């Protein structure tokens, strides 16, 4: 029988908070059970195992990112849309480092296809329509954007830019300017 007050959603959200506090790799059912002052066995009516918990946190993070991305993109196009979308990723990673790490979790194809990751891809392609890219260049550009956003955020969060001037925000802005220029003048094959 499930313990009163414990639901899969509540456990997932608590797991996401735990990930932000201690790091996504440190999230386990046992650690989550300690948060609720219950035995780990009490959680298995809601969660299969720690991997299931991590998958649920990843899905939550993808959903939160997609919701923020959609709100940021509303009414925007071109460089304004690119910058707003990029800022969503950077800000989310800074506010929720464990959840951001969870959003990078490799999901099985069926779970991925049903996740908000599909919305991310749709939003990215919507931004790229403003740059008049056709296939396969659009797919290359989607991969470039993801690499730039994730690469920069990962280096920044790891302290890679904290030891020198200029400020990381200035570099971020310059990188997005360069990405916009590249997308506007996409090289011919």
Short mmCIF file of N, CA, C and O in Angstrom, two decimals, residues 48 51-52 54-60 62-63 105-118:
data_model
loop_
_atom_site.label_atom_id
_atom_site.label_comp_id
_atom_site.label_asym_id
_atom_site.label_seq_id
_atom_site.Cartn_x
_atom_site.Cartn_y
_atom_site.Cartn_z
N UNK A 48 10.05 2.48 -9.88
CA UNK A 48 10.61 1.14 -10.07
C UNK A 48 11.99 1.01 -9.43
O UNK A 48 12.30 0.00 -8.81
N UNK A 51 16.86 4.48 -11.54
CA UNK A 51 16.86 4.88 -12.95
C UNK A 51 15.49 5.41 -13.37
O UNK A 51 15.40 6.39 -14.11
N UNK A 52 14.43 4.80 -12.88
CA UNK A 52 13.08 5.28 -13.15
C UNK A 52 12.91 6.68 -12.58
O UNK A 52 12.34 7.56 -13.24
N UNK A 54 15.27 8.89 -12.07
CA UNK A 54 16.06 9.81 -12.89
C UNK A 54 15.36 10.10 -14.22
O UNK A 54 15.38 11.24 -14.69
N UNK A 55 14.74 9.11 -14.80
CA UNK A 55 14.00 9.32 -16.05
C UNK A 55 12.84 10.28 -15.81
O UNK A 55 12.61 11.20 -16.61
N UNK A 56 12.14 10.11 -14.71
CA UNK A 56 11.02 11.01 -14.40
C UNK A 56 11.51 12.44 -14.17
O UNK A 56 10.86 13.40 -14.59
N UNK A 57 12.65 12.59 -13.53
CA UNK A 57 13.22 13.93 -13.32
C UNK A 57 13.61 14.53 -14.67
O UNK A 57 13.37 15.71 -14.93
N UNK A 58 14.19 13.72 -15.54
CA UNK A 58 14.56 14.20 -16.88
C UNK A 58 13.34 14.68 -17.65
O UNK A 58 13.36 15.73 -18.30
N UNK A 59 12.26 13.92 -17.59
CA UNK A 59 11.03 14.29 -18.28
C UNK A 59 10.45 15.58 -17.72
O UNK A 59 9.98 16.45 -18.48
N UNK A 60 10.51 15.74 -16.41
CA UNK A 60 10.06 16.97 -15.77
C UNK A 60 10.91 18.15 -16.25
O UNK A 60 10.38 19.21 -16.61
N UNK A 62 12.70 18.46 -19.00
CA UNK A 62 12.40 18.75 -20.41
C UNK A 62 11.09 19.52 -20.55
O UNK A 62 10.99 20.45 -21.36
N UNK A 63 10.10 19.15 -19.76
CA UNK A 63 8.81 19.84 -19.79
C UNK A 63 8.96 21.29 -19.31
O UNK A 63 8.44 22.22 -19.94
N UNK A 105 19.86 13.48 -19.97
CA UNK A 105 19.82 12.03 -19.83
C UNK A 105 19.37 11.39 -21.14
O UNK A 105 18.39 11.82 -21.75
N UNK A 106 20.08 10.37 -21.54
CA UNK A 106 19.69 9.65 -22.76
C UNK A 106 18.47 8.80 -22.45
O UNK A 106 18.49 7.96 -21.55
N UNK A 107 17.42 9.04 -23.20
CA UNK A 107 16.16 8.33 -23.02
C UNK A 107 16.02 7.27 -24.10
O UNK A 107 16.54 7.43 -25.21
N UNK A 108 15.28 6.21 -23.78
CA UNK A 108 15.02 5.21 -24.82
C UNK A 108 14.15 5.88 -25.90
O UNK A 108 13.47 6.86 -25.63
N UNK A 109 14.20 5.37 -27.12
CA UNK A 109 13.50 6.03 -28.23
C UNK A 109 12.01 6.28 -27.99
O UNK A 109 11.49 7.35 -28.33
N UNK A 110 11.32 5.33 -27.40
CA UNK A 110 9.89 5.50 -27.16
C UNK A 110 9.61 6.61 -26.15
O UNK A 110 8.74 7.45 -26.35
N UNK A 111 10.39 6.63 -25.07
CA UNK A 111 10.22 7.66 -24.04
C UNK A 111 10.58 9.02 -24.62
O UNK A 111 9.87 10.01 -24.39
N UNK A 112 11.66 9.08 -25.38
CA UNK A 112 12.09 10.34 -25.99
C UNK A 112 11.02 10.88 -26.94
O UNK A 112 10.73 12.09 -26.94
N UNK A 113 10.43 10.00 -27.73
CA UNK A 113 9.42 10.43 -28.70
C UNK A 113 8.17 10.98 -28.02
O UNK A 113 7.46 11.82 -28.59
N UNK A 114 7.89 10.54 -26.79
CA UNK A 114 6.71 11.01 -26.06
C UNK A 114 7.04 12.16 -25.11
O UNK A 114 6.15 12.65 -24.42
N UNK A 115 8.29 12.59 -25.09
CA UNK A 115 8.72 13.62 -24.14
C UNK A 115 8.61 15.02 -24.73
O UNK A 115 8.36 15.21 -25.92
N UNK A 116 8.85 16.01 -23.89
CA UNK A 116 8.86 17.41 -24.33
C UNK A 116 10.09 17.71 -25.17
O UNK A 116 10.19 18.80 -25.73
N UNK A 117 11.01 16.76 -25.28
CA UNK A 117 12.15 16.94 -26.17
C UNK A 117 11.71 17.21 -27.60
O UNK A 117 12.36 17.95 -28.34
N UNK A 118 10.58 16.64 -27.98
CA UNK A 118 10.02 16.88 -29.31
C UNK A 118 9.66 18.36 -29.46
O UNK A 118 9.92 18.97 -30.50
#
